[in-house]
Coordinates of N, CA, C and O in Angstrom, one line a residue:
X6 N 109.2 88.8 122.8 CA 107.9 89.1 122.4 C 107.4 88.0 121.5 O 107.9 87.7 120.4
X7 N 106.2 87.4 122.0 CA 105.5 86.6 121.1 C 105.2 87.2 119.5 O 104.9 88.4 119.4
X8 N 105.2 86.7 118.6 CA 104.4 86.6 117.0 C 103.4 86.4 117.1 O 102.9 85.5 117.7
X9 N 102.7 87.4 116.5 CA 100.9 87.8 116.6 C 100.6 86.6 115.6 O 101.3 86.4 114.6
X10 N 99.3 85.7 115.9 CA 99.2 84.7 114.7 C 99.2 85.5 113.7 O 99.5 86.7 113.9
X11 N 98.7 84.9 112.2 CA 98.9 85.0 111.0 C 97.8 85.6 110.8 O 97.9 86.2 109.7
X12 N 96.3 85.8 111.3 CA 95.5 86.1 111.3 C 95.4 87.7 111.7 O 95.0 88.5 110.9
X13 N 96.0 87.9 113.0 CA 96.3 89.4 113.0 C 97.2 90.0 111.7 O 96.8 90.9 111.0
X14 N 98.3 89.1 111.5 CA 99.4 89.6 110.5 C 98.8 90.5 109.2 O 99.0 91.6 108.7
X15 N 97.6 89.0 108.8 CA 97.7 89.5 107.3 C 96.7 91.2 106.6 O 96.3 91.6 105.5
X16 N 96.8 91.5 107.6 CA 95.6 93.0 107.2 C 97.1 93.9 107.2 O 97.1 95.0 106.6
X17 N 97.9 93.5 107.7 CA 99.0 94.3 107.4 C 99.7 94.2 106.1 O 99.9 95.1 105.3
X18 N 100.1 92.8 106.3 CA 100.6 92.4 104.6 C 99.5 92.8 103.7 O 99.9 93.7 102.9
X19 N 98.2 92.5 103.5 CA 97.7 93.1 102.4 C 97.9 94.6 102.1 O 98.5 94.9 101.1
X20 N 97.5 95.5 103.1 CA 97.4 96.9 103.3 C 99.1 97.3 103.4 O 99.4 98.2 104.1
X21 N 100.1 96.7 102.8 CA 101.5 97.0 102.3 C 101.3 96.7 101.2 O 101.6 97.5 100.4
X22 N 100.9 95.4 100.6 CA 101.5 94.9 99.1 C 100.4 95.4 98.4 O 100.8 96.3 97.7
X23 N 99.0 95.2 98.3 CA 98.1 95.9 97.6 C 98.4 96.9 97.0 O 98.8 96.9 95.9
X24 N 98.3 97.9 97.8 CA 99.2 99.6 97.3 C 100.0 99.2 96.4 O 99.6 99.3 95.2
X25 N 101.2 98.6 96.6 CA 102.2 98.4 95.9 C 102.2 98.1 95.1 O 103.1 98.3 94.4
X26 N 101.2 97.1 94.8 CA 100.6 96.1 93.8 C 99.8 97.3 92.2 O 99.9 97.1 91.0
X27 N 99.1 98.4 93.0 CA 98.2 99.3 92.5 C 99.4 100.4 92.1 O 99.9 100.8 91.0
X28 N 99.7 100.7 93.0 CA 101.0 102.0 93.2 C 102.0 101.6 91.2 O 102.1 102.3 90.1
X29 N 102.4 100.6 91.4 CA 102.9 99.8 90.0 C 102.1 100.0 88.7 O 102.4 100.7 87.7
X30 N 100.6 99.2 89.0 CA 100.1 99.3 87.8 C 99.4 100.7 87.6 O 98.8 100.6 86.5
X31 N 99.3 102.3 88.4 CA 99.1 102.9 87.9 C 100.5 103.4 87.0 O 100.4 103.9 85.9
X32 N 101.9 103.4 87.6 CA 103.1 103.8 87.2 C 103.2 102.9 85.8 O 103.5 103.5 84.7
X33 N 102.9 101.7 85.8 CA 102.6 101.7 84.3 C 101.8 101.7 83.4 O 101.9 101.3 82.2
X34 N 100.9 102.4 84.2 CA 100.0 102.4 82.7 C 99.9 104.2 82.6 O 99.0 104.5 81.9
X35 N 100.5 105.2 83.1 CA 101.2 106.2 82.8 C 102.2 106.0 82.3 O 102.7 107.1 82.2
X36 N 103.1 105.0 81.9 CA 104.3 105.3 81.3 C 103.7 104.8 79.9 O 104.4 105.2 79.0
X37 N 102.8 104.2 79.4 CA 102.0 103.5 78.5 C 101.2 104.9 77.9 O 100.9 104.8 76.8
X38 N 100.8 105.9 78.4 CA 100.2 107.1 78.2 C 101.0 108.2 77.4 O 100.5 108.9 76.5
X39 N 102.7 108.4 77.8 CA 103.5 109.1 77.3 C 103.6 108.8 76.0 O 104.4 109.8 75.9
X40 N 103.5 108.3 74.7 CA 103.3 108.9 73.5 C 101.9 109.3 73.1 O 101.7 109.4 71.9
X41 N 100.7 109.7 73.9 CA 99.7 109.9 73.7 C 99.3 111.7 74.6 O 98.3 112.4 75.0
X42 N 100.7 111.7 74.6 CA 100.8 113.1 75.4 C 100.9 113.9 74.3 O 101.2 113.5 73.2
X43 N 100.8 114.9 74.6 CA 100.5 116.4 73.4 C 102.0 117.0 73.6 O 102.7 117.1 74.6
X44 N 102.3 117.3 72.3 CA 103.6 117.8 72.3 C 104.9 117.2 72.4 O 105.1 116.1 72.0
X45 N 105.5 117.7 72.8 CA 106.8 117.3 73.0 C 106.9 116.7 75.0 O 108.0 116.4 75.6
X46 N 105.6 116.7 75.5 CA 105.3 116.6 76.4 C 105.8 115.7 77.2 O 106.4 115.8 78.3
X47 N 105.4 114.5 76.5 CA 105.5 113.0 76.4 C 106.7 112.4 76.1 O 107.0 111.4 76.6
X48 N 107.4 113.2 75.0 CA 109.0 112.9 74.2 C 110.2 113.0 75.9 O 111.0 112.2 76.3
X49 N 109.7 114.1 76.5 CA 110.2 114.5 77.5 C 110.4 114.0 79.0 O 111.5 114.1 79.6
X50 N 108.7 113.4 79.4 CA 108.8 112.7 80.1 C 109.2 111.3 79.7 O 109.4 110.4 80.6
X51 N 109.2 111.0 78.3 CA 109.7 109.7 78.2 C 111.7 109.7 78.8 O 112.5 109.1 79.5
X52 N 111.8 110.7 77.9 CA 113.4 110.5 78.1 C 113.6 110.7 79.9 O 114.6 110.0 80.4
X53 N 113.0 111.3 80.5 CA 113.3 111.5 82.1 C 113.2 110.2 82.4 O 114.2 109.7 82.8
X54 N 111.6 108.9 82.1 CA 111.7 107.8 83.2 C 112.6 106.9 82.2 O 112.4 105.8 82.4
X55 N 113.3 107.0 81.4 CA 114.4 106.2 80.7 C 115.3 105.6 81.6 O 115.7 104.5 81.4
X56 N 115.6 106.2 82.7 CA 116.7 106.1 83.6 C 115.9 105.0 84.5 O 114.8 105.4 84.7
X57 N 116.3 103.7 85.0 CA 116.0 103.1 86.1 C 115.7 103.7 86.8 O 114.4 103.9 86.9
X58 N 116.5 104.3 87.7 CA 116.7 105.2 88.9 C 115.6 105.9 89.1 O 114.9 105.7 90.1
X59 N 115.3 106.9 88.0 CA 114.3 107.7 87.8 C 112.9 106.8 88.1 O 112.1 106.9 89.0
X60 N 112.9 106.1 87.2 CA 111.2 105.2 86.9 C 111.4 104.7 88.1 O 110.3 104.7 88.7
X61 N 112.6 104.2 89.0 CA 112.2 103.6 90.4 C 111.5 104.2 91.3 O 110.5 103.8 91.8
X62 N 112.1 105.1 91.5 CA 111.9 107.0 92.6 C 110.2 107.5 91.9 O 109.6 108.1 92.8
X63 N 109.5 107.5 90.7 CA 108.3 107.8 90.4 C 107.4 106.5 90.4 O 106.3 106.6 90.8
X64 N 107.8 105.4 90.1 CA 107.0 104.2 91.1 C 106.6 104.5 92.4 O 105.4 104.8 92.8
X65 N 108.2 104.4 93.5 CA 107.6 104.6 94.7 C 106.8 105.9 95.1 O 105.9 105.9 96.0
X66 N 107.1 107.0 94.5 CA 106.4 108.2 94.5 C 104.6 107.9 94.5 O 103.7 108.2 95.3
X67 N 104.6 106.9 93.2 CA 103.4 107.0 93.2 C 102.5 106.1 93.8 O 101.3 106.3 94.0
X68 N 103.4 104.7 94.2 CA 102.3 104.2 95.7 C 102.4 105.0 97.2 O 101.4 104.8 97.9
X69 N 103.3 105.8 97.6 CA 103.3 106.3 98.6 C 101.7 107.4 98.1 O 100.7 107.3 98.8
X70 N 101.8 108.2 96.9 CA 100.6 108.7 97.0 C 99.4 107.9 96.7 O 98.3 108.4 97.0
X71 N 99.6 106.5 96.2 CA 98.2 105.9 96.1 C 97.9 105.7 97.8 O 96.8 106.0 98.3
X72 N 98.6 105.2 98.4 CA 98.3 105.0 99.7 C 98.0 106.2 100.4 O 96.9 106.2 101.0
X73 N 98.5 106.9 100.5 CA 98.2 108.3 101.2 C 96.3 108.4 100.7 O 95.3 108.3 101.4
X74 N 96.5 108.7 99.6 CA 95.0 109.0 99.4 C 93.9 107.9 99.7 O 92.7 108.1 100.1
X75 N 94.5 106.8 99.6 CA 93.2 105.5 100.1 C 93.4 105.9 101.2 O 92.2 106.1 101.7
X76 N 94.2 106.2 102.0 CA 93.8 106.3 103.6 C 93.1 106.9 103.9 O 92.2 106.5 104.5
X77 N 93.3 108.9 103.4 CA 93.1 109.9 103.6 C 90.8 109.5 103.1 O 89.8 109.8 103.7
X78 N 91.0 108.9 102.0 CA 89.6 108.5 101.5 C 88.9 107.7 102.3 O 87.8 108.1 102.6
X79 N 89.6 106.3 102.9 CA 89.3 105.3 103.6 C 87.6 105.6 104.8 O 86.7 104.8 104.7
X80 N 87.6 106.7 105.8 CA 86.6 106.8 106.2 C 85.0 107.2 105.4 O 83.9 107.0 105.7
X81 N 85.6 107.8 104.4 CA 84.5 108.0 103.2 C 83.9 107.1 102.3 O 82.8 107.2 101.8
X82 N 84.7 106.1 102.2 CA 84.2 105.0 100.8 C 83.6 103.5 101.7 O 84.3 102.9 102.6
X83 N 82.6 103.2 101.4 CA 82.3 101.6 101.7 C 83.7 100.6 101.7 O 84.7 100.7 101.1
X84 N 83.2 99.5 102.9 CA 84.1 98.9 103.1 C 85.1 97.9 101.8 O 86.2 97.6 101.8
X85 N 83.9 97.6 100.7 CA 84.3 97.0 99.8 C 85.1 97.4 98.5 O 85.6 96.8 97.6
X86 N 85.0 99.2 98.9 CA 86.0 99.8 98.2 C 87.6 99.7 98.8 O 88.7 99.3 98.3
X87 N 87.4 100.2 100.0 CA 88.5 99.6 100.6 C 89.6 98.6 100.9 O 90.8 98.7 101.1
X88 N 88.8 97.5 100.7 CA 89.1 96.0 100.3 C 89.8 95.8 99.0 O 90.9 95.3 98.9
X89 N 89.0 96.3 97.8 CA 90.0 96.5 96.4 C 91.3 97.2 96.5 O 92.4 96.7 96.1
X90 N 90.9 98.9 97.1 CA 92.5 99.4 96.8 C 92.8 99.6 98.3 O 92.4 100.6 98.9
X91 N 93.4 98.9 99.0 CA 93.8 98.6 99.9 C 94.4 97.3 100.9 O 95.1 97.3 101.9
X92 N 93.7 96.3 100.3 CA 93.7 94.6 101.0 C 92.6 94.6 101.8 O 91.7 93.7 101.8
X93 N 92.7 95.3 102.3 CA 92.1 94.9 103.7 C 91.2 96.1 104.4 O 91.7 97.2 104.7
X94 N 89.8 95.9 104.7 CA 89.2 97.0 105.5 C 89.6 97.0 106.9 O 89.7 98.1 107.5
X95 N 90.0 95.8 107.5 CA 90.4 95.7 108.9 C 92.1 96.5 109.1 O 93.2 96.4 108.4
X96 N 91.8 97.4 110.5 CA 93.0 98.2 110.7 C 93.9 96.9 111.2 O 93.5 96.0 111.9
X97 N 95.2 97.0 110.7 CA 96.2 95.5 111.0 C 96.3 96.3 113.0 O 96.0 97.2 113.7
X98 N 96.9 94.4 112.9 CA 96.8 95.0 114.9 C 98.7 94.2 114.9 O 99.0 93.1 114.5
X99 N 99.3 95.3 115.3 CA 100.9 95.3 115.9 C 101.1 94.7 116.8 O 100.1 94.6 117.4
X100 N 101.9 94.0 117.4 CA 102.5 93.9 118.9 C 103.0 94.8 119.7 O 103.1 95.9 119.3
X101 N 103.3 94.5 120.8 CA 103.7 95.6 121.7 C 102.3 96.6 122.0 O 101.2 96.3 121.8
X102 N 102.8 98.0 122.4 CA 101.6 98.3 123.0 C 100.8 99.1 121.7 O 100.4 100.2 122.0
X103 N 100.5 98.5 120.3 CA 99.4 98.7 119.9 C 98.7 97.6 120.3 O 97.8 97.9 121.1
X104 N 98.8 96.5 120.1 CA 98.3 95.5 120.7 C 97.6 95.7 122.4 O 96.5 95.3 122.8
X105 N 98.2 96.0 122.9 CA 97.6 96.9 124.5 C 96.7 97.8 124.4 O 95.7 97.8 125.2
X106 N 96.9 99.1 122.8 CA 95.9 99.7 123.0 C 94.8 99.0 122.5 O 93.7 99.2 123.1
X107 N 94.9 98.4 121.7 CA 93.7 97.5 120.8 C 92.7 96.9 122.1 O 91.5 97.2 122.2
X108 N 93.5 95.9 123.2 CA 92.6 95.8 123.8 C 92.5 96.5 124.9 O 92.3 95.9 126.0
X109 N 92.6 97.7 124.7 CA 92.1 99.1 126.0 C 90.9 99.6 125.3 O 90.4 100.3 126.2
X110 N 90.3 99.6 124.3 CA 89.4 100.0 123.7 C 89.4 100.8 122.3 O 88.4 101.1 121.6
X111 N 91.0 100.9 122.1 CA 91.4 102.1 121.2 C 90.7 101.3 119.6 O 91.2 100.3 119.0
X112 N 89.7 102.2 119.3 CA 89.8 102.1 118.0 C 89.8 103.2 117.0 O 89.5 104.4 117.2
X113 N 90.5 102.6 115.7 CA 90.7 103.2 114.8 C 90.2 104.6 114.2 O 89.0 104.5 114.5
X114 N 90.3 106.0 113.4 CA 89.7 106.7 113.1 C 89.0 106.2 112.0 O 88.0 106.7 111.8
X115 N 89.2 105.4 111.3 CA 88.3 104.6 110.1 C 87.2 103.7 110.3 O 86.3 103.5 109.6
X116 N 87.6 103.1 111.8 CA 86.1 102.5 112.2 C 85.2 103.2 113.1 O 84.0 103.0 113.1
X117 N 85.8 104.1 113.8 CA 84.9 105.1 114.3 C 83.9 105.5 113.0 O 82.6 105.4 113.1
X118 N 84.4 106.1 111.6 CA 83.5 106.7 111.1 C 82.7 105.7 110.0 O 81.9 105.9 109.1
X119 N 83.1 105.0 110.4 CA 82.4 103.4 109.3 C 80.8 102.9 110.4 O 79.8 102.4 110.1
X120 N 81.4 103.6 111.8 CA 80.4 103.1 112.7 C 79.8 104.0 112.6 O 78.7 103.6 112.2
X121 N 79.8 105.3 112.9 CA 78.6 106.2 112.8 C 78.0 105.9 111.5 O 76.9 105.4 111.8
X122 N 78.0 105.9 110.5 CA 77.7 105.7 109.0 C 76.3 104.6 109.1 O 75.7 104.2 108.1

């Protein structure tokens, strides 16, 4: 199987590292929030992300939900919101038979509704 140029590639690489990139800096800037929590609230969740392990596992927690929700948002918001928390407005195109459906006509649920709009 041929390698899709780099041009196909990179809507993918953005729309992975972006997230992850965001996914991070909300994880820390809620862990930056925990002594401004009420109570012993904050004492608590500080001692929980203390552990590597733990702060690793609520990182990735929280880009899987940053991404979940940009997606779930993605046909709602202008393309230039998209582009910030996401990389890329363009759906990435795969090899194999995404690449087949791409040129069978298949498009995306987010450009369909970017196109009615």
């Amino acid at each position: 199987m041929d390698t899709p140029p780099i041009a196909e590639r990179v809507p993918g690489y953005l729309r992975t590292y972006v997230p992850v990139l965001w996914g991070s800096v909300v994880a820390v800037v809620l862990r930056g929030l925990l002594p401004h929590l009420p109570g012993d609230v904050g004492t608590a969740l500080g001692d929980w992300l203390s552990s590597e392990a733990m702060l690793a596992l609520v990182t990735t927690a929280t880009i899987a939900a940053w991404y979940a929700l940009w997606r779930w948002a993605e046909p709602r918001v202008p393309d230039w919101l998209t582009r910030l928390v996401l990389g890329s407005a363009q759906t990435p195109v795969y090899g194999g038979h995404h690449r087949a459906a791409a040129s069978a006509g298949y498009t995306s649920v987010a450009a369909k509704a970017r196109h009615r709009a």
